[in-house]
Structure formats: C-alpha cells, structure tokens
C-alpha cells in the first residue's frame, strides 16, 4: 500500500491529452514539492517533473505538472506511442522520508 | 557524461548480508546527496534511504522497512556510495537503484543491480 495514491492505469490515443492524478496528505504533498518519474519498459526511472511543475532540460513541454492542496497531476498532451510507460509521483514526507505513488501504467492505444 | 553504476547484487540467503556499491562519474560527487531506491519484481518504486553531502553533515535517513538493518555510507575520495544490507529478508528482493539528489529530486539514476534473497 503506497503512501501516495495513483490510478493503476490510464490510456489514450495518439494526439490526445491524458492526465494522471496523485493524492497524498498534509504531511507530504500538502507541505512539500511533488516530483514525477517516467519508467520506460525495462529501463531505470527518469526524472520528468520536479518541484511541482518544472521540467528538466530535455523533457518536452508536452509534459506538465500541477499541484493543488494535497493532490497533484501530470498532464501529457499530444500523446505519442513512445510515452507508453509507467509514471510515478513522489514527495518528501515530514516524517523524514521520501514517499512514492504506486505507479500508473500508461497505454497508448 | 554524468553516470552512476551500481554493483554488488546477487543471490543471498535470508539473514545474510550484502553490500552494494554505486560508483559515480562526470560530476563532483561530494557536492551531492545520494539515495537508494528499490523496485521489487513487477512492483512500484520504494525509497530505501539517503545520505546527505558532507556540507550538510553527511547524515542519513531510512525508510521504516529497512531502518536498523541497512546502512548507507559514502567515500567522497572514491566517488562511491554504499548500501550495507544486513539481516536480509525475502521481501528485500528487488532491483536496487542508486540516485543522485539535485533540488530535492532524484535526477540521475543508475541502471540498477538485482538482489535476490532466497534459500
């Protein structure tokens, strides 16, 4: 049982916009930044979004993050086949630990 | 090129110990906090622990599931972070990733090393 809650799956067709939600509590998302990671099949995770809505160099602007209260969302616009991956949200918890969501498997139909 | 390479994984019996290493290159290792994250087969990511840079005391924090059994250390002269795992349990079976922490994010990941705890 993960501390942050994500839907186990999401899907969309090429070109569509999809969103993935991440729900936490006042001790993690509610008081700290949210991060998003993309894990392509068979590879290590990659940082996608940091500090709620910042993109590292090289991450396309099709990916965007937002946060409100104790929830956060990752939006992917102009969906592409190569976006098919697992997506994880994460946040620092005031109990001095990092917490992850259970992950969302994105399927591009 | 900024890179992290884990080593030391393998098959180990329950109750035994194992030490993983994470060798960094392409950046000033001592300036960064380093973390370990694991992923059990077919499961999601689980944070294991991290070690702050010497500038912030070099102190450590651990997940409740490993506290008291796992120890993270670092050798800045060799650009290596270690994960000492004692009293291993079958539920510790996972791919262990080493990560660099920048702006509170795990911004660089190694390729991972598999640890299998089984009799």
PDB file of C-alpha atoms in Angstrom:
ATOM      1  CA  UNK A   1       0.000   0.000   0.000  1.00  0.00           C
ATOM      2  CA  UNK A   2       1.697   3.173  -1.222  1.00  0.00           C
ATOM      3  CA  UNK A   3       1.512   6.428   0.738  1.00  0.00           C
ATOM      4  CA  UNK A   4       0.619   8.388  -2.411  1.00  0.00           C
ATOM      5  CA  UNK A   5      -2.366   7.178  -4.419  1.00  0.00           C
ATOM      6  CA  UNK A   6      -2.315   6.925  -8.198  1.00  0.00           C
ATOM      7  CA  UNK A   7      -4.701   5.171 -10.600  1.00  0.00           C
ATOM      8  CA  UNK A   8      -3.117   1.861 -11.667  1.00  0.00           C
ATOM      9  CA  UNK A   9      -3.742   2.520 -15.328  1.00  0.00           C
ATOM     10  CA  UNK A  10      -4.508   5.218 -17.872  1.00  0.00           C
ATOM     11  CA  UNK A  11      -4.834   5.228 -21.621  1.00  0.00           C
ATOM     12  CA  UNK A  12      -5.249   7.483 -24.620  1.00  0.00           C
ATOM     13  CA  UNK A  13      -4.918   7.614 -28.360  1.00  0.00           C
ATOM     14  CA  UNK A  14      -2.126   9.389 -30.219  1.00  0.00           C
ATOM     15  CA  UNK A  15      -2.537  13.143 -30.091  1.00  0.00           C
ATOM     16  CA  UNK A  16      -4.840  13.074 -27.082  1.00  0.00           C
ATOM     17  CA  UNK A  17      -4.245  14.732 -23.735  1.00  0.00           C
ATOM     18  CA  UNK A  18      -4.154  12.488 -20.685  1.00  0.00           C
ATOM     19  CA  UNK A  19      -3.808  13.284 -17.016  1.00  0.00           C
ATOM     20  CA  UNK A  20      -2.571  11.139 -14.145  1.00  0.00           C
ATOM     21  CA  UNK A  21      -3.545  12.043 -10.618  1.00  0.00           C
ATOM     22  CA  UNK A  22      -1.609  11.650  -7.378  1.00  0.00           C
ATOM     23  CA  UNK A  23      -3.232  12.033  -3.991  1.00  0.00           C
ATOM     24  CA  UNK A  24      -1.411  12.426  -0.700  1.00  0.00           C
ATOM     25  CA  UNK A  25      -1.785  14.143   2.639  1.00  0.00           C
ATOM     26  CA  UNK A  26      -0.839  17.268   4.517  1.00  0.00           C
ATOM     27  CA  UNK A  27       2.486  15.762   5.582  1.00  0.00           C
ATOM     28  CA  UNK A  28       3.720  15.117   2.057  1.00  0.00           C
ATOM     29  CA  UNK A  29       2.077  16.724  -0.978  1.00  0.00           C
ATOM     30  CA  UNK A  30       0.292  19.262   1.194  1.00  0.00           C
ATOM     31  CA  UNK A  31       3.517  20.744   2.505  1.00  0.00           C
ATOM     32  CA  UNK A  32       6.233  19.727   0.046  1.00  0.00           C
ATOM     33  CA  UNK A  33       7.039  19.629  -3.638  1.00  0.00           C
ATOM     34  CA  UNK A  34       5.835  16.885  -5.976  1.00  0.00           C
ATOM     35  CA  UNK A  35       8.039  15.043  -8.451  1.00  0.00           C
ATOM     36  CA  UNK A  36       7.173  12.808 -11.400  1.00  0.00           C
ATOM     37  CA  UNK A  37       9.225   9.982 -12.873  1.00  0.00           C
ATOM     38  CA  UNK A  38       8.824   8.071 -16.120  1.00  0.00           C
ATOM     39  CA  UNK A  39       9.926   4.464 -16.392  1.00  0.00           C
ATOM     40  CA  UNK A  40      10.029   3.044 -19.889  1.00  0.00           C
ATOM     41  CA  UNK A  41       9.811  -0.763 -20.114  1.00  0.00           C
ATOM     42  CA  UNK A  42      12.995  -2.448 -18.939  1.00  0.00           C
ATOM     43  CA  UNK A  43      14.788   0.768 -18.038  1.00  0.00           C
ATOM     44  CA  UNK A  44      15.603   2.839 -14.975  1.00  0.00           C
ATOM     45  CA  UNK A  45      13.232   5.646 -13.996  1.00  0.00           C
ATOM     46  CA  UNK A  46      13.851   9.133 -15.355  1.00  0.00           C
ATOM     47  CA  UNK A  47      13.029  12.479 -13.755  1.00  0.00           C
ATOM     48  CA  UNK A  48      10.157  14.098 -15.649  1.00  0.00           C
ATOM     49  CA  UNK A  49       8.916  16.936 -13.419  1.00  0.00           C
ATOM     50  CA  UNK A  50      10.493  18.487 -10.313  1.00  0.00           C
ATOM     51  CA  UNK A  51       9.178  20.994  -7.781  1.00  0.00           C
ATOM     52  CA  UNK A  52       5.555  20.521  -8.880  1.00  0.00           C
ATOM     53  CA  UNK A  53       5.819  21.912 -12.402  1.00  0.00           C
ATOM     54  CA  UNK A  54       9.434  22.309 -13.512  1.00  0.00           C
ATOM     55  CA  UNK A  55      10.815  20.330 -16.423  1.00  0.00           C
ATOM     56  CA  UNK A  56      14.461  19.224 -16.526  1.00  0.00           C
ATOM     57  CA  UNK A  57      16.393  20.070 -19.626  1.00  0.00           C
ATOM     58  CA  UNK A  58      15.436  17.746 -22.453  1.00  0.00           C
ATOM     59  CA  UNK A  59      11.920  16.928 -21.259  1.00  0.00           C
ATOM     60  CA  UNK A  60       9.386  18.027 -23.900  1.00  0.00           C
ATOM     61  CA  UNK A  61       6.885  20.713 -22.965  1.00  0.00           C
ATOM     62  CA  UNK A  62       4.146  18.194 -23.734  1.00  0.00           C
ATOM     63  CA  UNK A  63       4.664  17.107 -20.136  1.00  0.00           C
ATOM     64  CA  UNK A  64       3.370  19.395 -17.401  1.00  0.00           C
ATOM     65  CA  UNK A  65       2.747  19.111 -13.684  1.00  0.00           C
ATOM     66  CA  UNK A  66       0.462  20.860 -11.260  1.00  0.00           C
ATOM     67  CA  UNK A  67      -0.395  20.731  -7.591  1.00  0.00           C
ATOM     68  CA  UNK A  68      -3.351  21.822  -5.526  1.00  0.00           C
ATOM     69  CA  UNK A  69      -3.656  21.157  -1.827  1.00  0.00           C
ATOM     70  CA  UNK A  70      -2.853  17.519  -1.156  1.00  0.00           C
ATOM     71  CA  UNK A  71      -3.167  16.395  -4.780  1.00  0.00           C
ATOM     72  CA  UNK A  72      -1.086  16.692  -7.903  1.00  0.00           C
ATOM     73  CA  UNK A  73      -1.455  15.868 -11.573  1.00  0.00           C
ATOM     74  CA  UNK A  74       0.744  15.047 -14.517  1.00  0.00           C
ATOM     75  CA  UNK A  75      -0.609  16.027 -17.912  1.00  0.00           C
ATOM     76  CA  UNK A  76       0.685  14.706 -21.216  1.00  0.00           C
ATOM     77  CA  UNK A  77      -0.540  16.480 -24.318  1.00  0.00           C
ATOM     78  CA  UNK A  78      -0.079  15.368 -27.917  1.00  0.00           C
ATOM     79  CA  UNK A  79       0.249  11.776 -26.749  1.00  0.00           C
ATOM     80  CA  UNK A  80       2.826   9.676 -28.618  1.00  0.00           C
ATOM     81  CA  UNK A  81       3.466   5.941 -28.746  1.00  0.00           C
ATOM     82  CA  UNK A  82       6.824   6.452 -27.033  1.00  0.00           C
ATOM     83  CA  UNK A  83       5.037   7.866 -23.987  1.00  0.00           C
ATOM     84  CA  UNK A  84       3.844   4.363 -23.129  1.00  0.00           C
ATOM     85  CA  UNK A  85       5.475   3.794 -19.746  1.00  0.00           C
ATOM     86  CA  UNK A  86       4.928   3.654 -16.018  1.00  0.00           C
ATOM     87  CA  UNK A  87       4.633   7.017 -14.261  1.00  0.00           C
ATOM     88  CA  UNK A  88       5.331   7.599 -10.578  1.00  0.00           C
ATOM     89  CA  UNK A  89       4.704  10.593  -8.372  1.00  0.00           C
ATOM     90  CA  UNK A  90       6.867  11.239  -5.320  1.00  0.00           C
ATOM     91  CA  UNK A  91       7.134  13.709  -2.483  1.00  0.00           C
ATOM     92  CA  UNK A  92       9.116  14.300   0.674  1.00  0.00           C
ATOM     93  CA  UNK A  93       7.161  13.476   3.791  1.00  0.00           C
ATOM     94  CA  UNK A  94       7.591  15.441   7.006  1.00  0.00           C
ATOM     95  CA  UNK A  95       8.342  12.140   8.765  1.00  0.00           C
ATOM     96  CA  UNK A  96      11.774  12.441   7.103  1.00  0.00           C
ATOM     97  CA  UNK A  97      11.181  10.008   4.270  1.00  0.00           C
ATOM     98  CA  UNK A  98      10.501  10.054   0.601  1.00  0.00           C
ATOM     99  CA  UNK A  99       7.203   8.512  -0.497  1.00  0.00           C
ATOM    100  CA  UNK A 100       6.139   7.270  -3.903  1.00  0.00           C
ATOM    101  CA  UNK A 101       2.842   6.577  -5.555  1.00  0.00           C
ATOM    102  CA  UNK A 102       2.096   3.036  -6.667  1.00  0.00           C
ATOM    103  CA  UNK A 103       2.622   3.960 -10.292  1.00  0.00           C
ATOM    104  CA  UNK A 104       0.326   4.386 -13.286  1.00  0.00           C
ATOM    105  CA  UNK A 105       0.760   2.291 -16.400  1.00  0.00           C
ATOM    106  CA  UNK A 106       0.015   4.457 -19.433  1.00  0.00           C
ATOM    107  CA  UNK A 107      -1.115   2.666 -22.567  1.00  0.00           C
ATOM    108  CA  UNK A 108      -1.200   4.418 -25.927  1.00  0.00           C
ATOM    109  CA  UNK A 109      -3.993   2.786 -27.897  1.00  0.00           C
TER     110      UNK A 109
ATOM    111  CA  UNK B   1      28.984  12.095 -19.053  1.00  0.00           C
ATOM    112  CA  UNK B   2      27.197  12.023 -15.722  1.00  0.00           C
ATOM    113  CA  UNK B   3      26.830   8.398 -14.730  1.00  0.00           C
ATOM    114  CA  UNK B   4      26.043   6.110 -11.807  1.00  0.00           C
ATOM    115  CA  UNK B   5      26.953   2.434 -11.900  1.00  0.00           C
ATOM    116  CA  UNK B   6      25.718   0.008  -9.262  1.00  0.00           C
ATOM    117  CA  UNK B   7      27.430  -3.266  -8.437  1.00  0.00           C
ATOM    118  CA  UNK B   8      27.392  -5.974  -5.805  1.00  0.00           C
ATOM    119  CA  UNK B   9      23.992  -7.512  -6.372  1.00  0.00           C
ATOM    120  CA  UNK B  10      23.352 -11.242  -6.427  1.00  0.00           C
ATOM    121  CA  UNK B  11      21.720 -14.175  -4.707  1.00  0.00           C
ATOM    122  CA  UNK B  12      21.921 -14.267  -0.912  1.00  0.00           C
ATOM    123  CA  UNK B  13      20.279 -16.376   1.767  1.00  0.00           C
ATOM    124  CA  UNK B  14      17.816 -14.884   4.253  1.00  0.00           C
ATOM    125  CA  UNK B  15      19.558 -13.479   7.302  1.00  0.00           C
ATOM    126  CA  UNK B  16      22.825 -12.869   5.478  1.00  0.00           C
ATOM    127  CA  UNK B  17      24.448  -9.589   4.431  1.00  0.00           C
ATOM    128  CA  UNK B  18      25.309  -7.900   1.171  1.00  0.00           C
ATOM    129  CA  UNK B  19      26.983  -4.620   0.265  1.00  0.00           C
ATOM    130  CA  UNK B  20      26.081  -2.665  -2.848  1.00  0.00           C
ATOM    131  CA  UNK B  21      28.304  -0.015  -4.379  1.00  0.00           C
ATOM    132  CA  UNK B  22      27.405   2.948  -6.535  1.00  0.00           C
ATOM    133  CA  UNK B  23      30.292   4.444  -8.499  1.00  0.00           C
ATOM    134  CA  UNK B  24      29.747   7.976  -9.785  1.00  0.00           C
ATOM    135  CA  UNK B  25      31.462   9.797 -12.616  1.00  0.00           C
ATOM    136  CA  UNK B  26      31.067  13.032 -14.533  1.00  0.00           C
ATOM    137  CA  UNK B  27      30.235  15.279 -11.571  1.00  0.00           C
ATOM    138  CA  UNK B  28      31.661  16.375  -8.211  1.00  0.00           C
ATOM    139  CA  UNK B  29      30.319  13.522  -6.121  1.00  0.00           C
ATOM    140  CA  UNK B  30      30.958  15.154  -2.761  1.00  0.00           C
ATOM    141  CA  UNK B  31      28.634  18.055  -3.546  1.00  0.00           C
ATOM    142  CA  UNK B  32      25.532  15.885  -3.750  1.00  0.00           C
ATOM    143  CA  UNK B  33      23.259  13.858  -1.527  1.00  0.00           C
ATOM    144  CA  UNK B  34      22.812  10.302  -2.753  1.00  0.00           C
ATOM    145  CA  UNK B  35      19.905   7.931  -2.361  1.00  0.00           C
ATOM    146  CA  UNK B  36      18.908   4.313  -2.918  1.00  0.00           C
ATOM    147  CA  UNK B  37      15.538   3.335  -4.365  1.00  0.00           C
ATOM    148  CA  UNK B  38      14.397  -0.238  -4.928  1.00  0.00           C
ATOM    149  CA  UNK B  39      11.816  -1.975  -7.065  1.00  0.00           C
ATOM    150  CA  UNK B  40      10.555  -5.460  -6.292  1.00  0.00           C
ATOM    151  CA  UNK B  41       9.767  -7.624  -9.332  1.00  0.00           C
ATOM    152  CA  UNK B  42       6.623  -6.337 -11.022  1.00  0.00           C
ATOM    153  CA  UNK B  43       6.093  -3.706  -8.316  1.00  0.00           C
ATOM    154  CA  UNK B  44       6.481   0.029  -7.910  1.00  0.00           C
ATOM    155  CA  UNK B  45       9.316   2.169  -6.608  1.00  0.00           C
ATOM    156  CA  UNK B  46      10.210   2.205  -2.922  1.00  0.00           C
ATOM    157  CA  UNK B  47      12.601   4.692  -1.363  1.00  0.00           C
ATOM    158  CA  UNK B  48      15.244   2.975   0.793  1.00  0.00           C
ATOM    159  CA  UNK B  49      17.281   5.823   2.241  1.00  0.00           C
ATOM    160  CA  UNK B  50      19.677   8.649   1.514  1.00  0.00           C
ATOM    161  CA  UNK B  51      22.874  10.263   2.713  1.00  0.00           C
ATOM    162  CA  UNK B  52      23.426  13.993   2.757  1.00  0.00           C
ATOM    163  CA  UNK B  53      26.590  15.585   1.473  1.00  0.00           C
ATOM    164  CA  UNK B  54      29.372  16.367   3.954  1.00  0.00           C
ATOM    165  CA  UNK B  55      28.392  20.036   3.705  1.00  0.00           C
ATOM    166  CA  UNK B  56      25.103  19.058   5.347  1.00  0.00           C
ATOM    167  CA  UNK B  57      26.653  16.738   7.867  1.00  0.00           C
ATOM    168  CA  UNK B  58      26.717  13.533   5.826  1.00  0.00           C
ATOM    169  CA  UNK B  59      23.789  12.272   7.882  1.00  0.00           C
ATOM    170  CA  UNK B  60      21.374   9.582   6.767  1.00  0.00           C
ATOM    171  CA  UNK B  61      17.643   8.858   6.707  1.00  0.00           C
ATOM    172  CA  UNK B  62      15.998   5.481   6.084  1.00  0.00           C
ATOM    173  CA  UNK B  63      12.645   4.004   5.250  1.00  0.00           C
ATOM    174  CA  UNK B  64      10.948   2.307   8.166  1.00  0.00           C
ATOM    175  CA  UNK B  65      11.131  -1.041   6.344  1.00  0.00           C
ATOM    176  CA  UNK B  66      14.939  -1.073   6.400  1.00  0.00           C
ATOM    177  CA  UNK B  67      15.836   1.071   9.404  1.00  0.00           C
ATOM    178  CA  UNK B  68      18.224  -0.742  11.718  1.00  0.00           C
ATOM    179  CA  UNK B  69      19.171  -3.287   9.022  1.00  0.00           C
ATOM    180  CA  UNK B  70      20.515  -1.132   6.177  1.00  0.00           C
ATOM    181  CA  UNK B  71      23.290   1.465   6.330  1.00  0.00           C
ATOM    182  CA  UNK B  72      24.245   3.995   3.687  1.00  0.00           C
ATOM    183  CA  UNK B  73      27.748   5.438   3.627  1.00  0.00           C
ATOM    184  CA  UNK B  74      29.923   7.340   1.197  1.00  0.00           C
ATOM    185  CA  UNK B  75      33.561   7.679   0.221  1.00  0.00           C
ATOM    186  CA  UNK B  76      33.896  11.031  -1.488  1.00  0.00           C
ATOM    187  CA  UNK B  77      37.564  10.395  -2.331  1.00  0.00           C
ATOM    188  CA  UNK B  78      36.481   7.457  -4.485  1.00  0.00           C
ATOM    189  CA  UNK B  79      33.094   8.875  -5.603  1.00  0.00           C
ATOM    190  CA  UNK B  80      31.318   5.811  -4.260  1.00  0.00           C
ATOM    191  CA  UNK B  81      28.147   5.408  -2.228  1.00  0.00           C
ATOM    192  CA  UNK B  82      27.473   2.160  -0.401  1.00  0.00           C
ATOM    193  CA  UNK B  83      24.402   0.320   0.792  1.00  0.00           C
ATOM    194  CA  UNK B  84      25.202  -2.212   3.505  1.00  0.00           C
ATOM    195  CA  UNK B  85      22.295  -4.610   3.877  1.00  0.00           C
ATOM    196  CA  UNK B  86      22.174  -6.870   6.933  1.00  0.00           C
ATOM    197  CA  UNK B  87      19.615  -9.403   8.159  1.00  0.00           C
ATOM    198  CA  UNK B  88      18.202  -9.679   4.674  1.00  0.00           C
ATOM    199  CA  UNK B  89      14.636 -10.878   4.217  1.00  0.00           C
ATOM    200  CA  UNK B  90      12.915 -12.406   1.197  1.00  0.00           C
ATOM    201  CA  UNK B  91      10.889  -9.187   0.870  1.00  0.00           C
ATOM    202  CA  UNK B  92      14.142  -7.273   0.225  1.00  0.00           C
ATOM    203  CA  UNK B  93      14.341  -8.957  -3.193  1.00  0.00           C
ATOM    204  CA  UNK B  94      14.394  -6.117  -5.709  1.00  0.00           C
ATOM    205  CA  UNK B  95      16.363  -4.136  -8.232  1.00  0.00           C
ATOM    206  CA  UNK B  96      18.292  -1.520  -6.269  1.00  0.00           C
ATOM    207  CA  UNK B  97      18.870   1.828  -7.944  1.00  0.00           C
ATOM    208  CA  UNK B  98      21.376   4.435  -6.878  1.00  0.00           C
ATOM    209  CA  UNK B  99      20.270   8.022  -7.499  1.00  0.00           C
ATOM    210  CA  UNK B 100      21.730  11.495  -7.224  1.00  0.00           C
ATOM    211  CA  UNK B 101      19.672  14.144  -5.500  1.00  0.00           C
ATOM    212  CA  UNK B 102      19.518  17.619  -7.030  1.00  0.00           C
ATOM    213  CA  UNK B 103      16.955  20.261  -5.989  1.00  0.00           C
ATOM    214  CA  UNK B 104      15.363  17.522  -3.882  1.00  0.00           C
ATOM    215  CA  UNK B 105      14.788  15.378  -6.966  1.00  0.00           C
ATOM    216  CA  UNK B 106      16.289  12.026  -7.925  1.00  0.00           C
ATOM    217  CA  UNK B 107      17.751  13.473 -11.106  1.00  0.00           C
ATOM    218  CA  UNK B 108      20.287  10.827 -12.136  1.00  0.00           C
ATOM    219  CA  UNK B 109      19.677   7.080 -11.840  1.00  0.00           C
ATOM    220  CA  UNK B 110      21.962   4.118 -12.263  1.00  0.00           C
ATOM    221  CA  UNK B 111      20.968   1.069 -14.279  1.00  0.00           C
ATOM    222  CA  UNK B 112      20.200  -0.893 -11.132  1.00  0.00           C
ATOM    223  CA  UNK B 113      21.520  -4.102  -9.598  1.00  0.00           C
ATOM    224  CA  UNK B 114      19.373  -7.121  -8.757  1.00  0.00           C
ATOM    225  CA  UNK B 115      19.333  -8.532  -5.241  1.00  0.00           C
ATOM    226  CA  UNK B 116      17.613 -11.858  -4.704  1.00  0.00           C
ATOM    227  CA  UNK B 117      17.087 -13.095  -1.163  1.00  0.00           C
ATOM    228  CA  UNK B 118      16.241 -16.775  -1.205  1.00  0.00           C
ATOM    229  CA  UNK B 119      17.255 -20.018   0.417  1.00  0.00           C
TER     230      UNK B 119
END
